[in-house]
mmCIF file of N, CA, C and O in Angstrom:
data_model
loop_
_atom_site.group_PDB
_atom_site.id
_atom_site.type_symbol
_atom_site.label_atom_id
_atom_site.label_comp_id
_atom_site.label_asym_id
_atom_site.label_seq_id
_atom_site.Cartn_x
_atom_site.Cartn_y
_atom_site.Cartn_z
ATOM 1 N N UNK A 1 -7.139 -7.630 1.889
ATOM 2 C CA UNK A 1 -7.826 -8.816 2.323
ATOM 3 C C UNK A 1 -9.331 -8.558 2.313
ATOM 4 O O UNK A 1 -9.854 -7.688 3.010
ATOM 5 N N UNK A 2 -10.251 -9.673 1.165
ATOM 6 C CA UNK A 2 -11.389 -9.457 1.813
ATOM 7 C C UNK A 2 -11.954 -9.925 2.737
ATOM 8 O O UNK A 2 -11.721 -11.116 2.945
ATOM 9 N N UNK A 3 -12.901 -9.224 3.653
ATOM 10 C CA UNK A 3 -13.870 -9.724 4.727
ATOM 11 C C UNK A 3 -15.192 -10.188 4.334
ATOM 12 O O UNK A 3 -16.029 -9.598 3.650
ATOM 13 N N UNK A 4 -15.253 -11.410 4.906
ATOM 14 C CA UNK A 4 -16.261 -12.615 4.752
ATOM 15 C C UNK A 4 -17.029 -12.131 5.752
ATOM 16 O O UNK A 4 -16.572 -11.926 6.877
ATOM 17 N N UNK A 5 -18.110 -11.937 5.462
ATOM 18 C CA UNK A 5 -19.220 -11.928 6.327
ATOM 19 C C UNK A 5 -20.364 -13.022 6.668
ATOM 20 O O UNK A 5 -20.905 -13.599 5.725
ATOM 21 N N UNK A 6 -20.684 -13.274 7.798
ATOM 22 C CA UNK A 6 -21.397 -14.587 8.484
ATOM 23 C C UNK A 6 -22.927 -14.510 7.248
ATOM 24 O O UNK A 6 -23.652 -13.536 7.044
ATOM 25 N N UNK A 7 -23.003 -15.819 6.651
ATOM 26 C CA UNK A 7 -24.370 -15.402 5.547
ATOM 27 C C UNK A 7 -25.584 -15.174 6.777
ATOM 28 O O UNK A 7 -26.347 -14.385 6.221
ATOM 29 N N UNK A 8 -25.921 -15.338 7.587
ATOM 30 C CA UNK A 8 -26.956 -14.881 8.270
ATOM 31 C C UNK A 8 -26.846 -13.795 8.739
ATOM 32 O O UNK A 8 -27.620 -13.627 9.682
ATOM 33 N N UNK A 9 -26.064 -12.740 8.450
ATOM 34 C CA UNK A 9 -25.900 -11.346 8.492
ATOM 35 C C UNK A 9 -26.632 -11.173 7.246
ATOM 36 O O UNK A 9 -26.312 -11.860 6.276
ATOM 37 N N UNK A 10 -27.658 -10.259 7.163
ATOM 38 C CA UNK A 10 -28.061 -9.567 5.931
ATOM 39 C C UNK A 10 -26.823 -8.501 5.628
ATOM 40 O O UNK A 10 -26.296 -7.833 6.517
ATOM 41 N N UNK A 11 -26.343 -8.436 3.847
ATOM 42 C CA UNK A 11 -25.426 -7.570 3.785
ATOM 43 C C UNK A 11 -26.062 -6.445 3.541
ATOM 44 O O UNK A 11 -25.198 -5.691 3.990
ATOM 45 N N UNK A 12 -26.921 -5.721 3.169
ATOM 46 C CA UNK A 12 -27.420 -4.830 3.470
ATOM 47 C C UNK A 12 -27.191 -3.849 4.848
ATOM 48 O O UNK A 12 -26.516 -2.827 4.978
ATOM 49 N N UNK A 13 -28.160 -4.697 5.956
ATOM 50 C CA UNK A 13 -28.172 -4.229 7.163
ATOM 51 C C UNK A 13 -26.430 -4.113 7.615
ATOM 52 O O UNK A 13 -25.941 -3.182 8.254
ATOM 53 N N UNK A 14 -25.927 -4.938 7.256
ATOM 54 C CA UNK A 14 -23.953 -5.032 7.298
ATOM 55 C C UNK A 14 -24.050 -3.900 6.850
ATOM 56 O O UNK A 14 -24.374 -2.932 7.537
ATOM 57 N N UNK A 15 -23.799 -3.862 5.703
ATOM 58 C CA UNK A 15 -23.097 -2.853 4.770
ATOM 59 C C UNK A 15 -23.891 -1.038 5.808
ATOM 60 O O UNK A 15 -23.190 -0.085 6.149
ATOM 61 N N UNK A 16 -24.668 -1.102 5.919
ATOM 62 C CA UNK A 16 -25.360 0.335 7.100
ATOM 63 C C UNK A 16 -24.924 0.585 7.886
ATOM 64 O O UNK A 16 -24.768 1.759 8.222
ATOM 65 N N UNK A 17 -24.402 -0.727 8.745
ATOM 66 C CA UNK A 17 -23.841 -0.391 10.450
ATOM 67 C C UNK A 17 -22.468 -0.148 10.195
ATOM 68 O O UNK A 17 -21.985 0.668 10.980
ATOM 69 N N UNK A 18 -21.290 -0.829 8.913
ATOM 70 C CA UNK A 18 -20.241 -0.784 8.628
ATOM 71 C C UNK A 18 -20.101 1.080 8.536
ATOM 72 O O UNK A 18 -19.379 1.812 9.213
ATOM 73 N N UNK A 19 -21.023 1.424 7.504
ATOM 74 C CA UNK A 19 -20.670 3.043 7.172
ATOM 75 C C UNK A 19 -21.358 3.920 8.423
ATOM 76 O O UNK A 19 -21.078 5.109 8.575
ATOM 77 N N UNK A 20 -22.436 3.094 9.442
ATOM 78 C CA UNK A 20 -22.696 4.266 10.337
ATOM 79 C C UNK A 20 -21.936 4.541 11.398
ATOM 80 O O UNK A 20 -21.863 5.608 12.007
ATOM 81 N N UNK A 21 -21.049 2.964 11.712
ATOM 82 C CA UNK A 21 -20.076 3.740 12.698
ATOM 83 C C UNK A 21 -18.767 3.660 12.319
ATOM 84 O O UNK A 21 -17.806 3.499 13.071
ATOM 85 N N UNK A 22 -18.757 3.785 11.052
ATOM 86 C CA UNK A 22 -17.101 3.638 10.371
ATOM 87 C C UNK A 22 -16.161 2.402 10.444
ATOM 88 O O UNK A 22 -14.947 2.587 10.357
ATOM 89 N N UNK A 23 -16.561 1.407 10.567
ATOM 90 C CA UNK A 23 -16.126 -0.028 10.810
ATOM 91 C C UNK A 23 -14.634 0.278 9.434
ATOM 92 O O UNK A 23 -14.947 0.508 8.266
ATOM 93 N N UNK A 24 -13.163 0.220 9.864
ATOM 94 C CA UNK A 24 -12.949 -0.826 9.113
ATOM 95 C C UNK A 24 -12.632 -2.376 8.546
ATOM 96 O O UNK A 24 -13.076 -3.382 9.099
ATOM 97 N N UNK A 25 -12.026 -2.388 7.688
ATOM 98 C CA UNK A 25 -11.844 -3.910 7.410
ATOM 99 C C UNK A 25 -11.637 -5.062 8.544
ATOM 100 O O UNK A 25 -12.194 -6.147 8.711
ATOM 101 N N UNK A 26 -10.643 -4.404 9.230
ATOM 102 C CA UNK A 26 -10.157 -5.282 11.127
ATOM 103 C C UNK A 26 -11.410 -5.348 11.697
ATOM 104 O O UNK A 26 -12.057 -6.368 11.935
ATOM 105 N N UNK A 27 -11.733 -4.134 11.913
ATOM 106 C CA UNK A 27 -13.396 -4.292 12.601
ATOM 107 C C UNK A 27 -13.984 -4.899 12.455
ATOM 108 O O UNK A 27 -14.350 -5.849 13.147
ATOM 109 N N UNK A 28 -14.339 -4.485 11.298
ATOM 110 C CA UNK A 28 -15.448 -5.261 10.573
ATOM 111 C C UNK A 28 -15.098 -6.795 10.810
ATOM 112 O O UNK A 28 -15.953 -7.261 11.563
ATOM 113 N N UNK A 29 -14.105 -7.806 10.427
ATOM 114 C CA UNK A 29 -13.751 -8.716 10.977
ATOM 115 C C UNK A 29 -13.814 -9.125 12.439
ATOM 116 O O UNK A 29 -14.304 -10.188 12.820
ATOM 117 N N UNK A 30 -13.310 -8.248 13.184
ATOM 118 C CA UNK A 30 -13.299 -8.610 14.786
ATOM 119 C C UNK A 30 -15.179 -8.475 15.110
ATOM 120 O O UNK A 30 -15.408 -9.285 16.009
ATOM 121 N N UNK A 31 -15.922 -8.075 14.877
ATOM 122 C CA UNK A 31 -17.005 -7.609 15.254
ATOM 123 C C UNK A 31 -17.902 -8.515 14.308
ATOM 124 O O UNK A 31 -19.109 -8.475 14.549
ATOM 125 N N UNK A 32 -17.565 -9.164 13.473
ATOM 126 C CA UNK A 32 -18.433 -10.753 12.622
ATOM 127 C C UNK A 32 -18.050 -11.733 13.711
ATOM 128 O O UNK A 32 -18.823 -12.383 14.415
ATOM 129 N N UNK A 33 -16.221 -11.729 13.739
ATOM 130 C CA UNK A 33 -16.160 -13.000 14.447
ATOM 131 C C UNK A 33 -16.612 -13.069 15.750
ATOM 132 O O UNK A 33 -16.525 -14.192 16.246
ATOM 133 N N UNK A 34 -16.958 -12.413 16.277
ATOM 134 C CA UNK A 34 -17.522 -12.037 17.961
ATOM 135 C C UNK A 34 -19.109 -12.198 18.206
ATOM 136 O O UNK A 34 -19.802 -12.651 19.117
ATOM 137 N N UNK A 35 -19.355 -11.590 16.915
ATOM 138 C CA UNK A 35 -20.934 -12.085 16.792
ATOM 139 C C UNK A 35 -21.245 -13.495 16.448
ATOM 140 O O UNK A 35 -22.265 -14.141 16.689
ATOM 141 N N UNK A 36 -20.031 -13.877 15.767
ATOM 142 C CA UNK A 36 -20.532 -15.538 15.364
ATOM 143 C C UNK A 36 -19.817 -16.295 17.024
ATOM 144 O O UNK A 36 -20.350 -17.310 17.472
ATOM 145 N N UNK A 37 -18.820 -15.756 17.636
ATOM 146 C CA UNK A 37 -18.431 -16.466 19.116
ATOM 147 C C UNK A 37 -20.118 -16.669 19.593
ATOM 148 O O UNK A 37 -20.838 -17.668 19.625
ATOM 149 N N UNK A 38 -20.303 -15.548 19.860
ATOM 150 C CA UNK A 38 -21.215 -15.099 20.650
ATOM 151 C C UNK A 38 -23.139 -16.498 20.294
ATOM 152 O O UNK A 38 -24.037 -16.968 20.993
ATOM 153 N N UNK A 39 -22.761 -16.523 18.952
ATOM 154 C CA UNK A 39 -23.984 -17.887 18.868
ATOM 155 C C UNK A 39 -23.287 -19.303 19.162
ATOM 156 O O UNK A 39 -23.668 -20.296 19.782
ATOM 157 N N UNK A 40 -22.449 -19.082 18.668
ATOM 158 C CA UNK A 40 -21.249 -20.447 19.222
ATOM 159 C C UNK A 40 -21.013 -20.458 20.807
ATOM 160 O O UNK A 40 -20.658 -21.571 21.193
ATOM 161 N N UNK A 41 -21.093 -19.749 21.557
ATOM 162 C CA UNK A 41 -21.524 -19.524 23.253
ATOM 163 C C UNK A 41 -22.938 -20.445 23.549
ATOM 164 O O UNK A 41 -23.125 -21.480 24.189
ATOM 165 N N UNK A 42 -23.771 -19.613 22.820
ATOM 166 C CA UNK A 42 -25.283 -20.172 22.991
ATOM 167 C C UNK A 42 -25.528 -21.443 22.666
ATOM 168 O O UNK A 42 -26.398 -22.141 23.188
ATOM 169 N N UNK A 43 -24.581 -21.861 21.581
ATOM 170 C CA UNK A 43 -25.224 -23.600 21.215
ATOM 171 C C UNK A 43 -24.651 -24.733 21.925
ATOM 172 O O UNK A 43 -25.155 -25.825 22.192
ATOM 173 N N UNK A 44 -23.112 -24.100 22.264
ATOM 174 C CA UNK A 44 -23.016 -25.105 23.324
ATOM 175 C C UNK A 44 -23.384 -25.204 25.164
ATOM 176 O O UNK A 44 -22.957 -25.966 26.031
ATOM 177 N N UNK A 45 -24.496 -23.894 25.213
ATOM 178 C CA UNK A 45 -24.865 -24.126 26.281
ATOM 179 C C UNK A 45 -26.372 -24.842 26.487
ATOM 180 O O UNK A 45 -26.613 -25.281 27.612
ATOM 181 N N UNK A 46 -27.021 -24.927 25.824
ATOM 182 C CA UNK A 46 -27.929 -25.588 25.379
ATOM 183 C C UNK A 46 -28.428 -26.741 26.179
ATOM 184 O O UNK A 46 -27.564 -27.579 26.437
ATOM 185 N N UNK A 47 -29.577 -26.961 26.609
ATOM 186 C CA UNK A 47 -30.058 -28.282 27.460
ATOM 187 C C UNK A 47 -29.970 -29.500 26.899
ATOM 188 O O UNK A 47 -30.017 -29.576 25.671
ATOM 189 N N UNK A 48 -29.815 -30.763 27.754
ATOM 190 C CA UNK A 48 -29.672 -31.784 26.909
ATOM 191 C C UNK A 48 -30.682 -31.867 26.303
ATOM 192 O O UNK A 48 -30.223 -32.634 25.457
ATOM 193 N N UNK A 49 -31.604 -31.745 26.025
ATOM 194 C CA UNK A 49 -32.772 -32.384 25.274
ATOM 195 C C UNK A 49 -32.694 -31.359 24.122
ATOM 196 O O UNK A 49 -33.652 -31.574 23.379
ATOM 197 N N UNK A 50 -31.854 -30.208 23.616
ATOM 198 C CA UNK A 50 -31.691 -29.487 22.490
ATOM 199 C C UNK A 50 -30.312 -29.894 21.905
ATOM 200 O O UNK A 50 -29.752 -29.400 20.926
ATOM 201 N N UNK A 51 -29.825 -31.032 22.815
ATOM 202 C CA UNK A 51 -28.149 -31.281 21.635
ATOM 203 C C UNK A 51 -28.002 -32.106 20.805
ATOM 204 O O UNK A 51 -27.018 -32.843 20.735
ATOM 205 N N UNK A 52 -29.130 -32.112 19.909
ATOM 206 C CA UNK A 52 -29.088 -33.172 18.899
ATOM 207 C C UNK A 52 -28.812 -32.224 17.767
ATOM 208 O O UNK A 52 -28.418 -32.667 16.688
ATOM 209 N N UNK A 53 -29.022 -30.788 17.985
ATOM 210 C CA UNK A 53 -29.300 -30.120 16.563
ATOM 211 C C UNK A 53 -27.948 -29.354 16.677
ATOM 212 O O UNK A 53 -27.390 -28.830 17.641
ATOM 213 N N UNK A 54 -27.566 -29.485 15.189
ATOM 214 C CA UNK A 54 -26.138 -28.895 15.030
ATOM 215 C C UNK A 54 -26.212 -27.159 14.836
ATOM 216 O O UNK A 54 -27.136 -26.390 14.572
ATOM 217 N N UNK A 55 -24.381 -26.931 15.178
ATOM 218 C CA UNK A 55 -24.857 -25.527 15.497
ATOM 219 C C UNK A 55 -25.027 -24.940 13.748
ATOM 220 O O UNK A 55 -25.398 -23.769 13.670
ATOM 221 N N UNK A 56 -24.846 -25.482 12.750
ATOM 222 C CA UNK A 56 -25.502 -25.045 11.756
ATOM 223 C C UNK A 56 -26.904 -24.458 11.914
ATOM 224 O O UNK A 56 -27.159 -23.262 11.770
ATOM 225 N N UNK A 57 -27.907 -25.533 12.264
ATOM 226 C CA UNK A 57 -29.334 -25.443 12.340
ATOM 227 C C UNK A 57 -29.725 -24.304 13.603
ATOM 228 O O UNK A 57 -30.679 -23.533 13.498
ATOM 229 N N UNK A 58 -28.836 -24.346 14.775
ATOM 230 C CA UNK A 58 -29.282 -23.393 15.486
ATOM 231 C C UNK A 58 -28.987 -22.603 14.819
ATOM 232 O O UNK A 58 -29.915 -21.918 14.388
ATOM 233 N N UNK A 59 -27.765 -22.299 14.425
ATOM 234 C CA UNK A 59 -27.524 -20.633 13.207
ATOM 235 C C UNK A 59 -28.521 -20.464 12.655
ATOM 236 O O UNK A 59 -29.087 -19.374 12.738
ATOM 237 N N UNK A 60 -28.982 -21.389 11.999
ATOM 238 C CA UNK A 60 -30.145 -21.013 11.214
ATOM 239 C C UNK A 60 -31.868 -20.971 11.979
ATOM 240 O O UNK A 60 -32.967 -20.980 11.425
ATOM 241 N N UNK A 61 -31.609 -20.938 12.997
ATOM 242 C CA UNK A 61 -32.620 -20.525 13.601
ATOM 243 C C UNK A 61 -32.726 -19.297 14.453
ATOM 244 O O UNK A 61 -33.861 -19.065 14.868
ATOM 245 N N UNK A 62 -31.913 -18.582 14.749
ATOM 246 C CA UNK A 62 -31.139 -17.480 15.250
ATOM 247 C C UNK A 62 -32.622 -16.564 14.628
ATOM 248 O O UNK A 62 -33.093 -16.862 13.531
ATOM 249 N N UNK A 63 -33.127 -15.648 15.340
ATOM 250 C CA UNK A 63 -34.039 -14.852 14.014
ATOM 251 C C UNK A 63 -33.317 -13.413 13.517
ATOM 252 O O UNK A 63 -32.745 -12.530 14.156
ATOM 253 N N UNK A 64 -33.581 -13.569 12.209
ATOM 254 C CA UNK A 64 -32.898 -12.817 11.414
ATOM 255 C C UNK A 64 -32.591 -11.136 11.784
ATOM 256 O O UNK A 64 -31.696 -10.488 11.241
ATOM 257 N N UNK A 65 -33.476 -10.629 12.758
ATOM 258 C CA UNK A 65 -32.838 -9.935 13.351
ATOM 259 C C UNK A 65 -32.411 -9.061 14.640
ATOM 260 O O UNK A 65 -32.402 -7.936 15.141
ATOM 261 N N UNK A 66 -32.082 -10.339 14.794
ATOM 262 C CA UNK A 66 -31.121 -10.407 15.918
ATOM 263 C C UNK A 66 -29.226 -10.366 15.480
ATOM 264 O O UNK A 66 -28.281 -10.080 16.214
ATOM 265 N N UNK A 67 -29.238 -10.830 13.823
ATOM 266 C CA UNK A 67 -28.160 -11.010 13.822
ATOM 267 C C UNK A 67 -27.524 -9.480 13.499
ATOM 268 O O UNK A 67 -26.337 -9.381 13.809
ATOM 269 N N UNK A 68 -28.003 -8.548 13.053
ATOM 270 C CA UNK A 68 -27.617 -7.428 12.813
ATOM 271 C C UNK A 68 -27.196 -6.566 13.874
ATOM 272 O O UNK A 68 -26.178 -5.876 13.931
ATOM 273 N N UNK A 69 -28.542 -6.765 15.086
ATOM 274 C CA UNK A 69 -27.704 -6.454 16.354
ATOM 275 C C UNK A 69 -26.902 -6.460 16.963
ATOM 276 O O UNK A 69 -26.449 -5.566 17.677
ATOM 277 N N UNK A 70 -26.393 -8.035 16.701
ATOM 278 C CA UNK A 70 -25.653 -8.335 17.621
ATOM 279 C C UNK A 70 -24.632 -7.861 16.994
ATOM 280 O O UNK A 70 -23.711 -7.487 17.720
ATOM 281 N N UNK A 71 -24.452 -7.718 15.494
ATOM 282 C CA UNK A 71 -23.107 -7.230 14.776
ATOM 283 C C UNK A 71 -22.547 -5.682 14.999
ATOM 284 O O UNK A 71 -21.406 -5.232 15.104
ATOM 285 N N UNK A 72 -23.849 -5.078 15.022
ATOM 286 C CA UNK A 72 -23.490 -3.900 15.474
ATOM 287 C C UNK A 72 -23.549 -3.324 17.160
ATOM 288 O O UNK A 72 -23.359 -2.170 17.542
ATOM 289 N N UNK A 73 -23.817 -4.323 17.842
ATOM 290 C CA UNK A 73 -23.512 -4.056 19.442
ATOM 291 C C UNK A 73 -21.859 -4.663 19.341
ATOM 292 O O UNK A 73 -21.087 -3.736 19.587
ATOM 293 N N UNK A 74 -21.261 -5.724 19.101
ATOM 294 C CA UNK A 74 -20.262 -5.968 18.692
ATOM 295 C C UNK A 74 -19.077 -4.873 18.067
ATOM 296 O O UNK A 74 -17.967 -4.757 18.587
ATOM 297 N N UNK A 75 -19.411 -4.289 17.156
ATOM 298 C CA UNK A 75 -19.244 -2.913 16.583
ATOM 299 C C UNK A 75 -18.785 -1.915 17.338
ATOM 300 O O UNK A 75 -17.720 -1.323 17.166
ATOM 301 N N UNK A 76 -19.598 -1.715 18.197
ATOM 302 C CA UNK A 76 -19.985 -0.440 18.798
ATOM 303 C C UNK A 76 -18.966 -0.620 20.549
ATOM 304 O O UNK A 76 -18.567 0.373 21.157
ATOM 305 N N UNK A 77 -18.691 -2.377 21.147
ATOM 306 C CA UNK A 77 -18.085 -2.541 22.156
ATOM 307 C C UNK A 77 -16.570 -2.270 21.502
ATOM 308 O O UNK A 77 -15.629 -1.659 22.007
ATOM 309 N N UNK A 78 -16.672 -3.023 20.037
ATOM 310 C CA UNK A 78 -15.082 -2.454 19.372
ATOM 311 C C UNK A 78 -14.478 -1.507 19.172
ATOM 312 O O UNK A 78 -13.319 -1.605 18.769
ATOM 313 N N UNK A 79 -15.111 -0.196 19.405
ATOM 314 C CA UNK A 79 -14.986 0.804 19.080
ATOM 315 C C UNK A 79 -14.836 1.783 20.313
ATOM 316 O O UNK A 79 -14.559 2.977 20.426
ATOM 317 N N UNK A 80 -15.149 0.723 21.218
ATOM 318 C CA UNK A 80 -14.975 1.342 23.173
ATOM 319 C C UNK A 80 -16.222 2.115 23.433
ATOM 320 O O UNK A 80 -16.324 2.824 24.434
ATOM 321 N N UNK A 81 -17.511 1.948 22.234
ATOM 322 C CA UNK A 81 -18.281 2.430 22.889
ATOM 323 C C UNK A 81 -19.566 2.052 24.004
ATOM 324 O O UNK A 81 -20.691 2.528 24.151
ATOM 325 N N UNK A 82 -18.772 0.903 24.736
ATOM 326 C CA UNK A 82 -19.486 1.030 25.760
ATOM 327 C C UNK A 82 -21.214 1.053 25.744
ATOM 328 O O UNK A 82 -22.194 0.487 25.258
ATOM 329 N N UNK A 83 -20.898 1.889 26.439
ATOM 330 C CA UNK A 83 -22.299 2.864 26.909
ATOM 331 C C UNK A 83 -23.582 2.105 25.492
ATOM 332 O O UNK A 83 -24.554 1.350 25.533
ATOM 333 N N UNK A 84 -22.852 2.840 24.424
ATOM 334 C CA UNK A 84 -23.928 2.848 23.623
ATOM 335 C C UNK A 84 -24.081 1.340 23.002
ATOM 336 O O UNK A 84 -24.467 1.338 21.833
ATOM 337 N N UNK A 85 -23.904 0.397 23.435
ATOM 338 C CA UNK A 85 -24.039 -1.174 23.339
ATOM 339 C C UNK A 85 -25.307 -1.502 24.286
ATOM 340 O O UNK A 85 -26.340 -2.121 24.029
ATOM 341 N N UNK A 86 -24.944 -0.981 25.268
ATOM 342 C CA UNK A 86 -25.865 -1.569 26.575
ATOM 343 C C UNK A 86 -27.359 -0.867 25.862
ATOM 344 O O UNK A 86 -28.336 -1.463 25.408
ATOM 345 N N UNK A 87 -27.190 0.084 25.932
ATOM 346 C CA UNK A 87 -28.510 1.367 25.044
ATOM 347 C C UNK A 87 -29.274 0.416 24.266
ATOM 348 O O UNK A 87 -30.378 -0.073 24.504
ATOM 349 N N UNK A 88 -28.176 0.171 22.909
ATOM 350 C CA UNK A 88 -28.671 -1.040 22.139
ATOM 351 C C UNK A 88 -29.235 -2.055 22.400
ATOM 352 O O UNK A 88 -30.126 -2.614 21.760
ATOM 353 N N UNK A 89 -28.704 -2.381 23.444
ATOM 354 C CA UNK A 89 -29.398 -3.764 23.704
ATOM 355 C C UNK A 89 -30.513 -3.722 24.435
ATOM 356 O O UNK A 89 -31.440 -4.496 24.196
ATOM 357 N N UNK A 90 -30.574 -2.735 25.506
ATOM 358 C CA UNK A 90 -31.768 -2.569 26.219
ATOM 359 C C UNK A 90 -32.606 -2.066 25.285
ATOM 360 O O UNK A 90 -33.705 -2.588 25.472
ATOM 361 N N UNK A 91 -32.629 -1.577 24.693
ATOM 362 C CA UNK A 91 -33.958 -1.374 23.749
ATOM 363 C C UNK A 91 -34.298 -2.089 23.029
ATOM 364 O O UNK A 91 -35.519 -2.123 22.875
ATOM 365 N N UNK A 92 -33.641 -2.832 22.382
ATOM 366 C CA UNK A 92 -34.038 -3.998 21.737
ATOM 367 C C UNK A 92 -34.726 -4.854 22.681
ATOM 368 O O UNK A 92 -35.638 -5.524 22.196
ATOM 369 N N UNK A 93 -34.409 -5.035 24.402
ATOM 370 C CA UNK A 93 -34.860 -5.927 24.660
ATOM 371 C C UNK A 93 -36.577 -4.912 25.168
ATOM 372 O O UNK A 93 -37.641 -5.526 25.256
ATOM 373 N N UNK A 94 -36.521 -3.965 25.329
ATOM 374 C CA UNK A 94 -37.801 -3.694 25.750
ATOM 375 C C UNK A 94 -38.415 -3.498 24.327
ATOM 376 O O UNK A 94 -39.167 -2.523 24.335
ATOM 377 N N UNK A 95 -38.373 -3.828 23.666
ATOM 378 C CA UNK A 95 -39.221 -4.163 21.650
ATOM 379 C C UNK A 95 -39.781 -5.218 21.949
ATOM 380 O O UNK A 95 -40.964 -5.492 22.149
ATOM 381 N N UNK A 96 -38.575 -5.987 21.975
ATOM 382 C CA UNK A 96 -39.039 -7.346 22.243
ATOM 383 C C UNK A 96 -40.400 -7.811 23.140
ATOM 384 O O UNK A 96 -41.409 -8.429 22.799
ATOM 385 N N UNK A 97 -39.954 -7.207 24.511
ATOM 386 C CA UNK A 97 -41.049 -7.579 25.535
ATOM 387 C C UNK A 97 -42.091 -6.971 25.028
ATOM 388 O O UNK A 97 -43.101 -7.650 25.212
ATOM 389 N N UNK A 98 -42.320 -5.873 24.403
ATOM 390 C CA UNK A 98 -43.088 -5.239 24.141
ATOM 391 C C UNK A 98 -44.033 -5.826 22.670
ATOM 392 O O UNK A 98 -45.128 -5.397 22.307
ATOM 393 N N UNK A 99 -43.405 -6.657 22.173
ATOM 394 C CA UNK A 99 -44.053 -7.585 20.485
ATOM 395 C C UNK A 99 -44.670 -8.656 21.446
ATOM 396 O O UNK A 99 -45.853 -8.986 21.366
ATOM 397 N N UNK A 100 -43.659 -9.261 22.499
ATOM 398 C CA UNK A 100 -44.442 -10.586 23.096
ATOM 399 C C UNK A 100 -45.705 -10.235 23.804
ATOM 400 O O UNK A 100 -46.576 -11.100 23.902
ATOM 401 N N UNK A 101 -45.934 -8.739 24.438
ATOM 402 C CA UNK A 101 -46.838 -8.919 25.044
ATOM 403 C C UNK A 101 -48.496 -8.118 24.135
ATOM 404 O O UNK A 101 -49.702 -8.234 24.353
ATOM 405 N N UNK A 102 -47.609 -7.283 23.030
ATOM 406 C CA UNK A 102 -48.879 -7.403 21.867
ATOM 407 C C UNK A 102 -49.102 -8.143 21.498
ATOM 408 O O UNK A 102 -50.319 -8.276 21.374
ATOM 409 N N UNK A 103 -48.388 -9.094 21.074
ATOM 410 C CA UNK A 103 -48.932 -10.584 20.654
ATOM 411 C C UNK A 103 -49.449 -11.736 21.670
ATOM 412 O O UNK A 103 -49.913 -12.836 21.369
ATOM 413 N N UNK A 104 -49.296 -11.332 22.608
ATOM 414 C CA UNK A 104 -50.159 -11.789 23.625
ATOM 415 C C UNK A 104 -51.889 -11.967 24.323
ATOM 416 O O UNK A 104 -52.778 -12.683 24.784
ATOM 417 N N UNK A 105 -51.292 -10.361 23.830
ATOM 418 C CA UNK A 105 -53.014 -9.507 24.211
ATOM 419 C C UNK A 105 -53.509 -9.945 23.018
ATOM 420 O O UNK A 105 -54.663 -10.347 23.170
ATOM 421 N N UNK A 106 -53.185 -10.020 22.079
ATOM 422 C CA UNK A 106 -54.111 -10.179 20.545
ATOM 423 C C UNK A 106 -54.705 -11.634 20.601
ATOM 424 O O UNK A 106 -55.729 -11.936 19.988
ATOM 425 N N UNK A 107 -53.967 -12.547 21.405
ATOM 426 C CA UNK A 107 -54.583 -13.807 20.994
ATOM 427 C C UNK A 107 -55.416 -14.247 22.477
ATOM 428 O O UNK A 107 -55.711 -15.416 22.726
ATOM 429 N N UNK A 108 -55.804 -12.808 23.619
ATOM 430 C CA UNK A 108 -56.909 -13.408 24.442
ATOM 431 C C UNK A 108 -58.147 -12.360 24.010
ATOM 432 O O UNK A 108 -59.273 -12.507 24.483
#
């Protein structure tokens, strides 16, 4: 069976996290479809004044990478590893804070 991957997954960045933590085919499946739950969570929680836009368009507003993350934090909870999800994610989120607030300082 082949596995379809979400097109806002870069296959590239896919195809890296697949061979770095040994994903197979099931995986690899369970850990797309969880990442695509997981934006399908977000669009229908959404304020009223954002439910005009379909969850196509939010997909496609998702930034591009974020979606790799989330595939491979997905990945990595499939695999029981725990621990090293949360890791993932907390660092990503202190990047993050850390771009908003260079780009912050740059524009006073």
């Amino acid at each position: 069976m082949t596995t379809v991957l979400d097109k806002h997954l870069p296959l590239e960045a896919a195809a890296e996290i697949i061979s770095n933590l040994g994903l197979n085919s099931t995986q690899t499946r369970r850990a797309n479809r969880t990442m695509q739950r997981i934006v399908y969570r977000a669009w229908t929680r959404r304020s009223r004044a954002k439910q005009a836009v379909t969850f196509e368009e939010f997909a496609d507003e998702v930034p591009a990478c974020h979606w790799p993350l989330m595939f491979e934090v997905c990945g990595l909870v499939l695999l029981g590893r725990d621990t090293d999800a949360c890791v993932l994610i907390t660092a990503a989120r202190r990047l993050q804070a850390a771009r908003e607030c260079q780009a912050s300082d740059s524009t006073h």
